[in-house]
Amino acid sequence: MDDLYRELIIDRYKNPQFRGELDPHDITFEDDNPYCGDHIRVDVRLDENNIVTEAVYSGEGCSISQASADLLIESIHGKPLDEVKALTKEDVLELLGIELGPVRLKCALLSLKVLKAGAYGLGEASDDLVT
Amino acid sequence: MDDLYRELIIDRYKNPQFRGELDPHDITFEDDNPYCGDHIRVDVRLDENNIVTEAVYSGEGCSISQASADLLIESIHGKPLDEVKALTKEDVLELLGIELGPVRLKCALLSLKVLKAGAYGLGEASDDLVT
Amino acid sequence: MTLNEQKLAALDIQKIRGDFPILNREVRSGIPLVYLDSTATSQKPLQVLSVMDDYYRRSNANIHRGIHVLAEEATGAYESARERIAAFIGAATPKEVIYTRNTTESINLVAQTWGRANLENGDVVILTEMEHHSNLVPWQILAAERNLRLEFISVTPDGLLDLESYTELLKLDPKIVAFTHMSNVLGTINPAREIIQMAHTVGALTLVDAAQSVPHIPVDVQALDCDFLAFSGHKMCGPTGVGILYGRRELLEAMPPFLGGGEMIKRVELRSFQNNELPHKFEAGTPAIAEAIGLGAAVDYLAEIGMDAIEQHEQEIIAYALERLEEIPGVKVFGPEAQYKGGVAAFTLPEAHAHDISQILDSDGVAVRAGHHCAMPLHNKFGITATARASFYLYNTEEEVNKLVDGIYKVKKIFA
Amino acid sequence: MTLNEQKLAALDIQKIRGDFPILNREVRSGIPLVYLDSTATSQKPLQVLSVMDDYYRRSNANIHRGIHVLAEEATGAYESARERIAAFIGAATPKEVIYTRNTTESINLVAQTWGRANLENGDVVILTEMEHHSNLVPWQILAAERNLRLEFISVTPDGLLDLESYTELLKLDPKIVAFTHMSNVLGTINPAREIIQMAHTVGALTLVDAAQSVPHIPVDVQALDCDFLAFSGHKMCGPTGVGILYGRRELLEAMPPFLGGGEMIKRVELRSFQNNELPHKFEAGTPAIAEAIGLGAAVDYLAEIGMDAIEQHEQEIIAYALERLEEIPGVKVFGPEAQYKGGVAAFTLPEAHAHDISQILDSDGVAVRAGHHCAMPLHNKFGITATARASFYLYNTEEEVNKLVDGIYKVKKIFA
Ligand SMILES: Cc1ncc(COP(=O)(O)O)c(C=O)c1O
Ligand SMILES: Cc1ncc(COP(=O)(O)O)c(C=O)c1O
């Protein structure tokens, strides 16, 4: 538990760095966690080389879903879109630095799922993106 | 087991006394045991006072279903229709003189169910007639 | 006995707790389980587990068609369970008791058979704003297929059904009113008898979602005079995999079958079939035999303790829980006062999300649920996406309520 | 070891029998159980019973939505079982594995979702004359609703599918071919791979009723290249109350949902909903959690022993059984020679009805089934209403076949 509520997570939850919406944007996507109603939207701007120049998220949810979104969005700044597409579950867990059970994992991975669905330009997000 | 295969039952199964069909008849009805495919048809003739003058059965099935039909049909000769309507599960079991589990009971009671559905002039037979 | 325990005189809780092996579990070393999630699913007493285990070790066989000893025993046990379940809910005959998988399947069965046979273009179905998804989506599917009109009895800010809005809706000549007997979020126990009478006055049928009522309060289908009633075994000390649809006999007899296959037929030819009689007509294929037998044992267990006593116990514990929760700064409990509700307390804290509350409570072994509890429209109505929910059953104690309260203070400290 | 037992070298039968507590039962004092009815339902090993019991005693909780330890454990066990079941049948992903109640529900699911979305007036569905009612009635219901044309691959006098009649039927441009992999009466193992390839050549989909094959022979859905495949847990050492529908992912994704309610949704408003992803889209309401976990344990048990070894054992025992049965004057066994069939021997005697055979065998503890075995059209085809059926599984011995044969001689004596 102590582990789960690392200072970093509580801190990012209370003081998010990358919350917001971007308009115009090059990529936007939103989705829910069907089991709890958490919701995340991600907006991304790219330069002419498909490098992420600006990215933010919005929505609501628990500390894990919000902190992981904040950390994930932070991590993609300056990255080529192809690298964003290649992000994995492990990358997010590394950013969070904690272990999670199957239910909580869905909270942590919602932002990655949304980000990747947007990056790939999919019509619908799927759990396949984050497994 | 020995009990179940009383001489009477084997005897009636091998040498039925009341097999046949009647045409014309005053009452006829047939039905299946859905769980095994046993089938029984009963034909009855009544006099002007609604007394059973002739009755027979046909169909196929196991020794219990056929012997109980044979014994049941025998027992209703000369009975008023109202008494036929009032026959119960216990009457049949008494004729057979054996105890039966829930599945075999359905074999034993098929003829009674058919007979009563016919006697009451029902469109469909129901287990309610024999419980 | 502490003072608090003395108040809970309705049940011999320590004896009851001894029946539930899981309640002795430590979820982590030194941290005992405090199970406050019975609204999601209840725990199972030994009396139920041993009946099922025994069935598999002694009598396991397929039913209705076998003549051997095992098949006779299995058939007898399966049908005897049905009789005891019928008696438990006051059904006129066991033929009115259909085994399904769960409440959800029971409601779908009605929507897809009675509904398809009786509802058409423009017909009105009345539901409520506090329904579980299981009593919304089956009607939405049918509404899309048949172009039906769904209308909703509204929920007041304190979480009661607004019977005035219901009176208005009844003027639309509804064909059926399907409503929850007890809300799994608000805990509200709705005035089912009155709602049913009002529906019948305008000639509408009624379906009661009794997933939360049958486990927790005495329910008598004939006294309620309902037309259909649905509940789940797993919420009432029974196993997963079995639920019940009660239906009035004439209605069930007139309905087309649901699923096709073995058991539900009387006669099959290559291109046609004849239905079997009730209740088998609605039970296609090999049923959940061990589970039905387990539910029979659950009903015996509950009946032995007494549903009145269980209701009273939950009444006492929810009153105590509300009192304690309301002491905590910022806690907002949804739903009406204790006297209108069963043992369910869904709440929010301003500083922490429901998931985080649940997770931190879990670190002390306190199991509550967090989320929308399959009632998204109700949560939307209250302008929230998630609540944490503590729920109580016959085995819960005031001591456990205290642990819940301590845990909430811990959440507040972490998120301070 | 007797000579006969040595021949059955594929399995360590005594060890296996020790896993099944019911096999030690005496059905009457001094009369041990000889269970020859596994085609109806199999017995359950301790390895399965203890997993389920343990689940209820340690981890029981509702799944997917809880954050507490029990809910995490229950969710993990439920989904891990799905993964192992997917691997057992060679599915490309666990998303293609849907939990249902039984084979019957699996087939109804396809008929009512894929069928309603894809079949209309005059469309042809090909079945076979040897189908179980569970693969007839769902299509009959749909055919009546949609005015479909049902056609049947005929069965030869020795109980094989007549592939020439199939070739003719394929000219009718069928939309789906739904057939049993292994007949529960004749024992025939149909050439599924070939039937599927032929169907695909004309663009028809295929559904395999694998109720009898998955328990008894190695089945790989990708090698078969089937589109849908259905089976039941209770026939393969698993509990009642759980079955599987395998479907190719693209097909399942395109299909409308089946039942509506909790679990199968992503988002619900009062008048509309969005489906959840596979496999949850087809699993409405609280599923048969303990049962799914039990089926996972059953699959582990069978995989550990090896489906090849189980198949070989049954091959040996059915060959022996046919040899012994054919010695008995008047016995007529239905179905093909041993090499084309699994461990099923349905037979008649001229002097006694199948019920009477079964009853008298039961008096010696030998459990066989009697009746039409949910295949009335097949029995009609052979001009009979009932057969007695002995069926074998991994725990049966040649000694038990001998008891069956002795019992049949006793029947002959009583009815002489
Ligand atoms: C070939 C076949 N199909 C379907 C079924 C139906 O299985 P269930 O009753 O488990 O749905 C059976 C079992 O009786 C069977 O043998
Ligand atoms: C009020 C209510 N209705 C329906 C259900 C659905 O029950 P099940 O998931 O057992 O089908 C539940 C339980 O979650 C409930 O609380």
mmCIF file of C-alpha atoms in Angstrom, chain A residues 1 4-5 10 13-14 32-38 60-64 100 104 107, chain C residues 351-357 359-360 363 370-373 376 385-386 410 414-416:
data_model
loop_
_atom_site.group_PDB
_atom_site.id
_atom_site.type_symbol
_atom_site.label_atom_id
_atom_site.label_comp_id
_atom_site.label_asym_id
_atom_site.label_seq_id
_atom_site.Cartn_x
_atom_site.Cartn_y
_atom_site.Cartn_z
ATOM 1 C CA MET A 1 0.000 0.000 0.000
ATOM 2 C CA LEU A 4 1.065 1.998 -4.130
ATOM 3 C CA TYR A 5 0.732 5.465 -2.741
ATOM 4 C CA ILE A 10 -0.109 11.431 -4.777
ATOM 5 C CA TYR A 13 -2.590 13.430 -8.671
ATOM 6 C CA LYS A 14 -2.851 16.571 -6.584
ATOM 7 C CA ASP A 32 -13.518 5.034 -20.603
ATOM 8 C CA ASN A 33 -12.605 2.237 -18.277
ATOM 9 C CA PRO A 34 -15.873 0.312 -18.462
ATOM 10 C CA TYR A 35 -15.474 -1.131 -14.995
ATOM 11 C CA CYS A 36 -15.296 2.102 -13.044
ATOM 12 C CA GLY A 37 -16.251 5.003 -15.276
ATOM 13 C CA ASP A 38 -12.776 6.559 -15.369
ATOM 14 C CA GLU A 60 -11.273 12.102 -14.327
ATOM 15 C CA GLY A 61 -10.440 9.110 -12.286
ATOM 16 C CA CYS A 62 -8.402 7.790 -9.435
ATOM 17 C CA SER A 63 -4.888 8.768 -8.451
ATOM 18 C CA ILE A 64 -3.399 5.881 -10.383
ATOM 19 C CA LEU A 100 -0.543 -3.531 -9.652
ATOM 20 C CA ARG A 104 -5.897 -1.553 -10.887
ATOM 21 C CA CYS A 107 -6.622 2.254 -14.283
ATOM 22 C CA GLU C 351 -10.172 14.552 -1.486
ATOM 23 C CA ALA C 352 -9.911 11.013 -2.853
ATOM 24 C CA HIS C 353 -11.396 9.047 -5.704
ATOM 25 C CA ALA C 354 -13.451 5.962 -4.870
ATOM 26 C CA HIS C 355 -10.733 3.686 -6.260
ATOM 27 C CA ASP C 356 -8.195 5.185 -3.965
ATOM 28 C CA ILE C 357 -10.512 4.865 -0.991
ATOM 29 C CA GLN C 359 -7.384 0.555 -2.325
ATOM 30 C CA ILE C 360 -6.346 2.123 0.953
ATOM 31 C CA SER C 363 -4.499 -2.335 2.807
ATOM 32 C CA ALA C 370 -15.522 1.304 -5.980
ATOM 33 C CA GLY C 371 -16.962 2.440 -9.275
ATOM 34 C CA HIS C 372 -20.368 2.950 -10.802
ATOM 35 C CA HIS C 373 -21.652 -0.399 -9.488
ATOM 36 C CA MET C 376 -23.976 4.589 -14.564
ATOM 37 C CA THR C 385 -18.706 8.879 -11.857
ATOM 38 C CA ALA C 386 -17.848 6.647 -8.957
ATOM 39 C CA LYS C 410 -6.409 6.852 6.921
ATOM 40 C CA ILE C 414 -2.829 10.088 2.870
ATOM 41 C CA PHE C 415 -4.683 12.491 0.587
ATOM 42 C CA ALA C 416 -4.575 15.416 3.030
#
